Short mmCIF file of N, CA, C and O in Angstrom, two decimals:
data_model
loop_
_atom_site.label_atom_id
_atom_site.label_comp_id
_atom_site.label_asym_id
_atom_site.label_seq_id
_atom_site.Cartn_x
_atom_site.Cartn_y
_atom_site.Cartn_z
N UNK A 110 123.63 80.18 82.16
CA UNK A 110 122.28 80.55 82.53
C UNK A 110 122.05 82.01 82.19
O UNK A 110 122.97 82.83 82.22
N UNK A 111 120.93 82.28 81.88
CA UNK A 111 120.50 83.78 80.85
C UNK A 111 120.34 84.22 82.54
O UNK A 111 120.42 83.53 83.55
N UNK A 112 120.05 85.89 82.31
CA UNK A 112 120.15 86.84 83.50
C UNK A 112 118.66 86.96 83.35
O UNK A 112 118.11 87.47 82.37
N UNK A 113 117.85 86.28 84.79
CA UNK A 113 116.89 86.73 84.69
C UNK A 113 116.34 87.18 86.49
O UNK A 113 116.88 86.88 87.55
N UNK A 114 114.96 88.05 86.17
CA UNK A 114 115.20 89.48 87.17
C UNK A 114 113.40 88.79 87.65
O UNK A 114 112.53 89.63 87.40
N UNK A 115 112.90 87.57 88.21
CA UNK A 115 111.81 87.45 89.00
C UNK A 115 111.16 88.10 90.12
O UNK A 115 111.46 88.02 91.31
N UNK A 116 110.31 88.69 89.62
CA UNK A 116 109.23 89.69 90.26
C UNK A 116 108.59 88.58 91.75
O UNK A 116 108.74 87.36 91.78
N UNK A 117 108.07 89.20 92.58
CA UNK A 117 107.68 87.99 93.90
C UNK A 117 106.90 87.41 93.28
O UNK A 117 107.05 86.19 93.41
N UNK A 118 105.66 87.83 92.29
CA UNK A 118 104.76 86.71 91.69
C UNK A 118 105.12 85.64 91.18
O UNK A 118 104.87 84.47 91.46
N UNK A 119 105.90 86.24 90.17
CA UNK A 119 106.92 84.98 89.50
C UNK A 119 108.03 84.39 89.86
O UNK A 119 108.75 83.87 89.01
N UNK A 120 108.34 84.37 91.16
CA UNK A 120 108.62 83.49 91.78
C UNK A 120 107.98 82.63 92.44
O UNK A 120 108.35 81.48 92.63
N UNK A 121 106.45 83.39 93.03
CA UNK A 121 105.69 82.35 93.72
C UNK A 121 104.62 81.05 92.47
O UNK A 121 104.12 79.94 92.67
N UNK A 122 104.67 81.94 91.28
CA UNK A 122 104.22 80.81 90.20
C UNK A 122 105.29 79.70 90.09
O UNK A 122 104.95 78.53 89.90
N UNK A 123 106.82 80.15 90.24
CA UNK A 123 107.65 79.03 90.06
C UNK A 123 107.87 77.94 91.22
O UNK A 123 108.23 76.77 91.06
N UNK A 124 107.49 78.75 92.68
CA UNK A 124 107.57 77.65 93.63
C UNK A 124 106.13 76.72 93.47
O UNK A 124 106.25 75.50 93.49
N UNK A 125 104.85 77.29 93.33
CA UNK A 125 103.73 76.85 93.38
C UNK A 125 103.79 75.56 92.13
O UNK A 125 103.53 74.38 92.34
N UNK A 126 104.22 76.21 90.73
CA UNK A 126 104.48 74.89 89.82
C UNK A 126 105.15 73.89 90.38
O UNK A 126 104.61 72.78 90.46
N UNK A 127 106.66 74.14 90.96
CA UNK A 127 107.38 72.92 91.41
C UNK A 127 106.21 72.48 92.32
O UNK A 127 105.48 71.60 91.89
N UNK A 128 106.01 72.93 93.35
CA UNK A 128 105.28 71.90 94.41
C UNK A 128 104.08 71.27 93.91
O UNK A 128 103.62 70.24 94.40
N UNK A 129 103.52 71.97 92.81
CA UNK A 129 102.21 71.30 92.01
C UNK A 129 102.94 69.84 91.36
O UNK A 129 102.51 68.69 91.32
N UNK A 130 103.97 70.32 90.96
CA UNK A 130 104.69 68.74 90.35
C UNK A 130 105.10 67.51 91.30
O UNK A 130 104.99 66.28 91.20
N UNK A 131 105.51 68.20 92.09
CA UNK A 131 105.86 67.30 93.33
C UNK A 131 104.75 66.29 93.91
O UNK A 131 105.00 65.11 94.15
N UNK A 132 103.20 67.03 94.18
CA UNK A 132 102.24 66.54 94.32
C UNK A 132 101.37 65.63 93.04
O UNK A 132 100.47 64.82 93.27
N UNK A 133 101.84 65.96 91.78
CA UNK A 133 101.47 64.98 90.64
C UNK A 133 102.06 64.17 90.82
O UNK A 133 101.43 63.13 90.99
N UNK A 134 103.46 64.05 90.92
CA UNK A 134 104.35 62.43 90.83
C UNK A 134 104.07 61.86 92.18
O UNK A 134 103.99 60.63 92.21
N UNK A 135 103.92 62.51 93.31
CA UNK A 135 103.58 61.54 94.27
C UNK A 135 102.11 60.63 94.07
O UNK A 135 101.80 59.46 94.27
N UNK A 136 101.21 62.15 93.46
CA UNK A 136 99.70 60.76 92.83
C UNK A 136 99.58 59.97 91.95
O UNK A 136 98.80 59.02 91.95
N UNK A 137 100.48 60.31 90.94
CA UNK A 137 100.83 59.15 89.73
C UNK A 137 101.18 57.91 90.42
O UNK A 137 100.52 56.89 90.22
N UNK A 138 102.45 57.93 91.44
CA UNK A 138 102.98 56.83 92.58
C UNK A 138 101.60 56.46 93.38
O UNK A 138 101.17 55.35 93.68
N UNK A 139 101.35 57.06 93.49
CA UNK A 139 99.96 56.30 94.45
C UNK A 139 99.04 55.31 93.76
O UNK A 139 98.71 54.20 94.19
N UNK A 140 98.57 56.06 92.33
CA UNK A 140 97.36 55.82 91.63
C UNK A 140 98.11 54.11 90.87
O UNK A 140 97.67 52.96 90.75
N UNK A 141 99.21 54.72 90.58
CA UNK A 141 100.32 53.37 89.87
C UNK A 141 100.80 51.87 90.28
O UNK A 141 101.24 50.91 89.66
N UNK A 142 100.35 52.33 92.39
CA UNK A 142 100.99 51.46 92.92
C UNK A 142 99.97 50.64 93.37
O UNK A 142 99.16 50.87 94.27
N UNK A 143 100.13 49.20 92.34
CA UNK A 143 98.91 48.26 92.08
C UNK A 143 99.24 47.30 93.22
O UNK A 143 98.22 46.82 93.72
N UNK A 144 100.40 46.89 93.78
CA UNK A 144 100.65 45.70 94.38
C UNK A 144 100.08 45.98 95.86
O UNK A 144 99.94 45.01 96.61
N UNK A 145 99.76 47.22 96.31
CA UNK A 145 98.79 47.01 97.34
C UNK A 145 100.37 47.54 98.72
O UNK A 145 100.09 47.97 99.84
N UNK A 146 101.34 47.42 98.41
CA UNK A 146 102.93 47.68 99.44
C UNK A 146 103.03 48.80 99.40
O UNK A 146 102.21 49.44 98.76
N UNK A 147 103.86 49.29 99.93
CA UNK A 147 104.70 50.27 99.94
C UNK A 147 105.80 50.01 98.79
O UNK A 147 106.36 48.92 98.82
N UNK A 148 106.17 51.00 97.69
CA UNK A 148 107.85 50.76 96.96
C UNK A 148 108.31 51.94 96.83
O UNK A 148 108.00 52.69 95.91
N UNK A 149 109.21 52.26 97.89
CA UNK A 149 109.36 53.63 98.17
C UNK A 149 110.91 54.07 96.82
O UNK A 149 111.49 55.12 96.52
N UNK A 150 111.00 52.94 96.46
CA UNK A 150 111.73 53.77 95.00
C UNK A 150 111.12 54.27 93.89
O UNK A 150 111.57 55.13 93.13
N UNK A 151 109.72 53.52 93.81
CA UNK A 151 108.67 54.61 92.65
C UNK A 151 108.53 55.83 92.92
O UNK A 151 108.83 56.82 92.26
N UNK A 152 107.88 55.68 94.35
CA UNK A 152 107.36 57.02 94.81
C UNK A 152 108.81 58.24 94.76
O UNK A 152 108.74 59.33 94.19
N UNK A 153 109.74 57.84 95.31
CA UNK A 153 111.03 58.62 94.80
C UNK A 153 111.44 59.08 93.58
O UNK A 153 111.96 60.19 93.48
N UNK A 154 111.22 58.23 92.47
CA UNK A 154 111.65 58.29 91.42
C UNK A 154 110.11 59.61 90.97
O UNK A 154 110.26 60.75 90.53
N UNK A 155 109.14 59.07 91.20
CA UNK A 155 108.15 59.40 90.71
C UNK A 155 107.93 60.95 91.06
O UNK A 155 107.57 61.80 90.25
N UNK A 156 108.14 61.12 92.14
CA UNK A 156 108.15 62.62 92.92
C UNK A 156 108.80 63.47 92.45
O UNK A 156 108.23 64.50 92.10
N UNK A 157 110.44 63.31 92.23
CA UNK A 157 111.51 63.49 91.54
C UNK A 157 111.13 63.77 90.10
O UNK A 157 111.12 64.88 89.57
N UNK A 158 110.95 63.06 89.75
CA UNK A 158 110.50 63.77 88.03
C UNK A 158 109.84 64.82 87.83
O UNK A 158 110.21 65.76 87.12
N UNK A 159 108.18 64.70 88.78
CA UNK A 159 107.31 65.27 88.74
C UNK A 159 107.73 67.14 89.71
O UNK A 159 107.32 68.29 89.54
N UNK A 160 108.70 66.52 90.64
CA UNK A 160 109.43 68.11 91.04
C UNK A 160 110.24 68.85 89.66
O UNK A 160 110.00 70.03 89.40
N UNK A 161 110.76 68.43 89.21
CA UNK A 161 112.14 69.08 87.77
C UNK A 161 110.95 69.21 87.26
O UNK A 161 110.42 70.31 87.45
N UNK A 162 110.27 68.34 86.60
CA UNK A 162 109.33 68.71 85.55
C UNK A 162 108.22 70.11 86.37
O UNK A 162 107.71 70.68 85.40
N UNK A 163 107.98 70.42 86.96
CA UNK A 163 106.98 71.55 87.77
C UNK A 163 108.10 73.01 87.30
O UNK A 163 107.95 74.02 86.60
N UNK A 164 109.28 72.42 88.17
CA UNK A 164 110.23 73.77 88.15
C UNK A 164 110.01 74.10 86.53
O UNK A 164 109.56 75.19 86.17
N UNK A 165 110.22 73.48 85.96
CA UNK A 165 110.75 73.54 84.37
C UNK A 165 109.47 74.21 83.92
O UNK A 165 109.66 74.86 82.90
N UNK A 166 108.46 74.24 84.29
CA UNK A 166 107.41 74.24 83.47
C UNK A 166 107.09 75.84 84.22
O UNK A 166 106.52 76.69 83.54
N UNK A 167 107.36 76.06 85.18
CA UNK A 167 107.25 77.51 85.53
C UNK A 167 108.22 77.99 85.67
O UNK A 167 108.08 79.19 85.92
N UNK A 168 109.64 77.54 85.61
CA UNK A 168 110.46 78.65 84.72
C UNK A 168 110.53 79.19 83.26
O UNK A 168 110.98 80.27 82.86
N UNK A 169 110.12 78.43 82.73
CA UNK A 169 109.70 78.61 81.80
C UNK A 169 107.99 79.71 81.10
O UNK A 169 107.44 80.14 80.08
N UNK A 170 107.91 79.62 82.34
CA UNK A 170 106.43 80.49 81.85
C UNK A 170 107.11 81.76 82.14
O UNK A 170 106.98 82.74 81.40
N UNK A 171 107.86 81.77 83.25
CA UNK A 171 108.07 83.62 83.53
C UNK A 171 109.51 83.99 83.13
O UNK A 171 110.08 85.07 83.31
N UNK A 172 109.89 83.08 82.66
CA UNK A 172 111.78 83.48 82.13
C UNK A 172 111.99 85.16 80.90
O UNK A 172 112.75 86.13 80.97
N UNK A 173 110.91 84.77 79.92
CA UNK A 173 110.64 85.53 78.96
C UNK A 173 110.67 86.94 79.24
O UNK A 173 111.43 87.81 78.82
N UNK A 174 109.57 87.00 80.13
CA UNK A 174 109.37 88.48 80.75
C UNK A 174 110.41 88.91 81.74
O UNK A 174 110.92 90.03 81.65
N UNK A 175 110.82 87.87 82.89
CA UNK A 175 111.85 88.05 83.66
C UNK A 175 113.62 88.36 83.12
O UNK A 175 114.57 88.75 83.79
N UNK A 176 113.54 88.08 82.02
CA UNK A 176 114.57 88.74 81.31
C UNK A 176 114.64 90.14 80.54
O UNK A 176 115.53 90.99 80.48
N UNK A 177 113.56 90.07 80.05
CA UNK A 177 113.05 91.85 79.79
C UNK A 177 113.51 92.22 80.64
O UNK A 177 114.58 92.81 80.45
N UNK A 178 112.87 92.08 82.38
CA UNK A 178 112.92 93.25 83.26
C UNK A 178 114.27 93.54 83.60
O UNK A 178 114.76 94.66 83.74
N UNK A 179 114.91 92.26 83.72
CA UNK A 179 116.35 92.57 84.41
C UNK A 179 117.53 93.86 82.81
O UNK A 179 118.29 94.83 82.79
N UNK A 180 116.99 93.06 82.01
CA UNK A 180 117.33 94.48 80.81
C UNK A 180 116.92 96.00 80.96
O UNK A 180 117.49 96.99 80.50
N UNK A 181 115.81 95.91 81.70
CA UNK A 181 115.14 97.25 81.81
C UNK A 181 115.13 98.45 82.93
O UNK A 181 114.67 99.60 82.97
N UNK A 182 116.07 97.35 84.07
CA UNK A 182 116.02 97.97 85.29
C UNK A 182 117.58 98.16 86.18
O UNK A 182 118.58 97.52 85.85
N UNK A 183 117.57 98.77 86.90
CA UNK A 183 118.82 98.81 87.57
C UNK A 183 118.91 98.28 88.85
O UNK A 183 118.23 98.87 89.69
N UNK A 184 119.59 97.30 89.25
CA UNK A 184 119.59 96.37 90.32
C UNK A 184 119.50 96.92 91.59
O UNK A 184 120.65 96.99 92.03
N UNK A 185 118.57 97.42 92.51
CA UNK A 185 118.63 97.68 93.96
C UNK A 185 118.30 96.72 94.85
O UNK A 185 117.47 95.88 94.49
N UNK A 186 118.81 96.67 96.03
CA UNK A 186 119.08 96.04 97.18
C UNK A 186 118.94 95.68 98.63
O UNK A 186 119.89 95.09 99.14
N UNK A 187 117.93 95.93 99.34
CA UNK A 187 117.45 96.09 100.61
C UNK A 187 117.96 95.20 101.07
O UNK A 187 117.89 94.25 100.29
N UNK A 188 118.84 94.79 102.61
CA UNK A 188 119.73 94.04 102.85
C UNK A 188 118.79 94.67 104.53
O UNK A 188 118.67 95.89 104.66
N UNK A 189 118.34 93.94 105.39
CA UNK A 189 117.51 93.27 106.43
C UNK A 189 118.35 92.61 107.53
O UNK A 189 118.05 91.45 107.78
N UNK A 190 119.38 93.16 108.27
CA UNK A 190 120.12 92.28 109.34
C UNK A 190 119.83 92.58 110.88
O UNK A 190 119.99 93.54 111.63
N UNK A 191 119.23 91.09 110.97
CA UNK A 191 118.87 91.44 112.32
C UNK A 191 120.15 91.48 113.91
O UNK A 191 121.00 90.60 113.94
N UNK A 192 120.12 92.37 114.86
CA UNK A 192 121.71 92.50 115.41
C UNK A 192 120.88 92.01 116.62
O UNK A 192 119.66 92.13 116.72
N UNK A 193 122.22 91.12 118.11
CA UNK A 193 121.43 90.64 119.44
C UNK A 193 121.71 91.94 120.05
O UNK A 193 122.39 92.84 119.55
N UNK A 194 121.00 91.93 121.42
CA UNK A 194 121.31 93.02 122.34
C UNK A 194 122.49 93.46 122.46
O UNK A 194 123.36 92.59 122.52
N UNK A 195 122.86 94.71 122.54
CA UNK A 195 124.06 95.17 122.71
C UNK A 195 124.32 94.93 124.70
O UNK A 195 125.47 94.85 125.13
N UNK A 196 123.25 94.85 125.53
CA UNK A 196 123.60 94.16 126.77
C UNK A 196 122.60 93.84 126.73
O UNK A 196 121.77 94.05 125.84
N UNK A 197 122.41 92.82 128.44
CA UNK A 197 121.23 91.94 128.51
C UNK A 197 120.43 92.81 128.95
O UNK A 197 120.45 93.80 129.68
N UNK A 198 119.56 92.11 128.23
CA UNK A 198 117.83 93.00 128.80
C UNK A 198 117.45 94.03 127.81
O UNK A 198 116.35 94.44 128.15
N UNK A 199 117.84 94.62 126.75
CA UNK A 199 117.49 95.37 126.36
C UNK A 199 117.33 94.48 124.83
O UNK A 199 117.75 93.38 124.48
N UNK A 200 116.49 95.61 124.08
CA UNK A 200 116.03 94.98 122.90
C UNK A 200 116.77 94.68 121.42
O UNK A 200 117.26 95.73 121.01
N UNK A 201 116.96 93.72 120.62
CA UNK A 201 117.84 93.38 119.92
C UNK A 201 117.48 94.58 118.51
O UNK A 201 116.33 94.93 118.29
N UNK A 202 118.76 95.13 117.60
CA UNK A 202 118.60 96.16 117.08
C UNK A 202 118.17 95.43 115.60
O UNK A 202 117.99 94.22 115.52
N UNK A 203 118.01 96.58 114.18
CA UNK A 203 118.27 95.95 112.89
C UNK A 203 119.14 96.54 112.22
O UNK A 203 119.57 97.61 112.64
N UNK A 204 119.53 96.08 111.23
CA UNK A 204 120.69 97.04 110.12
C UNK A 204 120.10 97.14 109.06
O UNK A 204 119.61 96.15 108.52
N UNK A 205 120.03 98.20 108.60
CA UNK A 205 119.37 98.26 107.14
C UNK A 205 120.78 98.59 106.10
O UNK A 205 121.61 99.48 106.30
N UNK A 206 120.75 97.82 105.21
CA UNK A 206 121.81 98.86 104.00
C UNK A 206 121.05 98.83 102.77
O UNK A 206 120.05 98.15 102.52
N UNK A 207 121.65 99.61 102.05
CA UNK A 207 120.66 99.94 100.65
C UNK A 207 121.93 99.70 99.71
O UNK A 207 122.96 100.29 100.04
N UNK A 208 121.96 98.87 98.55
CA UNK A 208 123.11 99.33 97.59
C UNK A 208 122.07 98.96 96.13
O UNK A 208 120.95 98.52 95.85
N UNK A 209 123.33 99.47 95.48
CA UNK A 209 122.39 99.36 93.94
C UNK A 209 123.72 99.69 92.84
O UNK A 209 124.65 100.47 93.03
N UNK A 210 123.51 98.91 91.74
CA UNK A 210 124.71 98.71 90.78
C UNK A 210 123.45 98.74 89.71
O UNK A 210 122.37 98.15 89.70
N UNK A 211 124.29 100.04 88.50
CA UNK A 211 123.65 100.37 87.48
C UNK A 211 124.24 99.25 86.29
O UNK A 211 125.46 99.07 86.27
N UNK A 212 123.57 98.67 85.50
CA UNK A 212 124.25 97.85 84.66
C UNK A 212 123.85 98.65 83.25
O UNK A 212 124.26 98.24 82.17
#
C-alpha cells in the first residue's frame, strides 16, 4: 500500500463515498427485489459490493493528492489521553503528548 497522508476532508469524502455506496446497493436490493419477500442474501451481497465499490471510488479520488502531501510534510502527532480521578470526587485529568518524526 502507497503512503498516503488524508487531510479530515478527505477522509470525510472517503467515509461519505463508502456510506453513499452502502446506501446504493441496499436500493438496487430493494428496487431488484421483485418477489415481493424478504432475501436477505441479495440485500447482503448487494450492500457489500456497493460498500467496496464507494470506498474504492473515494479512495481513489483523494489518494493522488494525499500522497503529495505525505511527501511534502513532516509527520506530527497530537496524542489526547483521557486519565480517571486521581481520588474520588475530584475531576478526571488529560494527557497531552506531542511527537513528530521527520522523514
Amino acid at each position: 500500500m502507497e503512503r498516503t497522508d488524508f487531510s479530515f476532508g478527505q477522509g470525510v469524502i472517503v467515509d461519505l463515498c463508502t456510506a453513499g455506496g452502502w446506501l446504493f446497493g441496499l436500493g438496487t436490493a430493494y428496487v431488484t427485489n421483485t418477489n415481493g419477500g424478504l432475501d436477505e442474501s441479495a440485500f447482503w451481497v448487494s450492500t457489500g459490493l456497493g460498500t467496496v465499490a464507494g470506498y474504492a471510488i473515494g479512495y481513489g479520488v483523494g489518494a493522488k493528492s494525499a500522497r503529495r502531501a505525505a511527501a511534502d510534510r513532516s509527520s506530527w502527532h497530537l496524542d489526547v489521553l483521557p486519565l480517571p480521578p486521581a481520588r474520588r470526587g475530584q475531576a478526571p485529568g488529560v494527557s497531552l503528548a506531542v511527537r513528530t518524526s521527520f522523514d
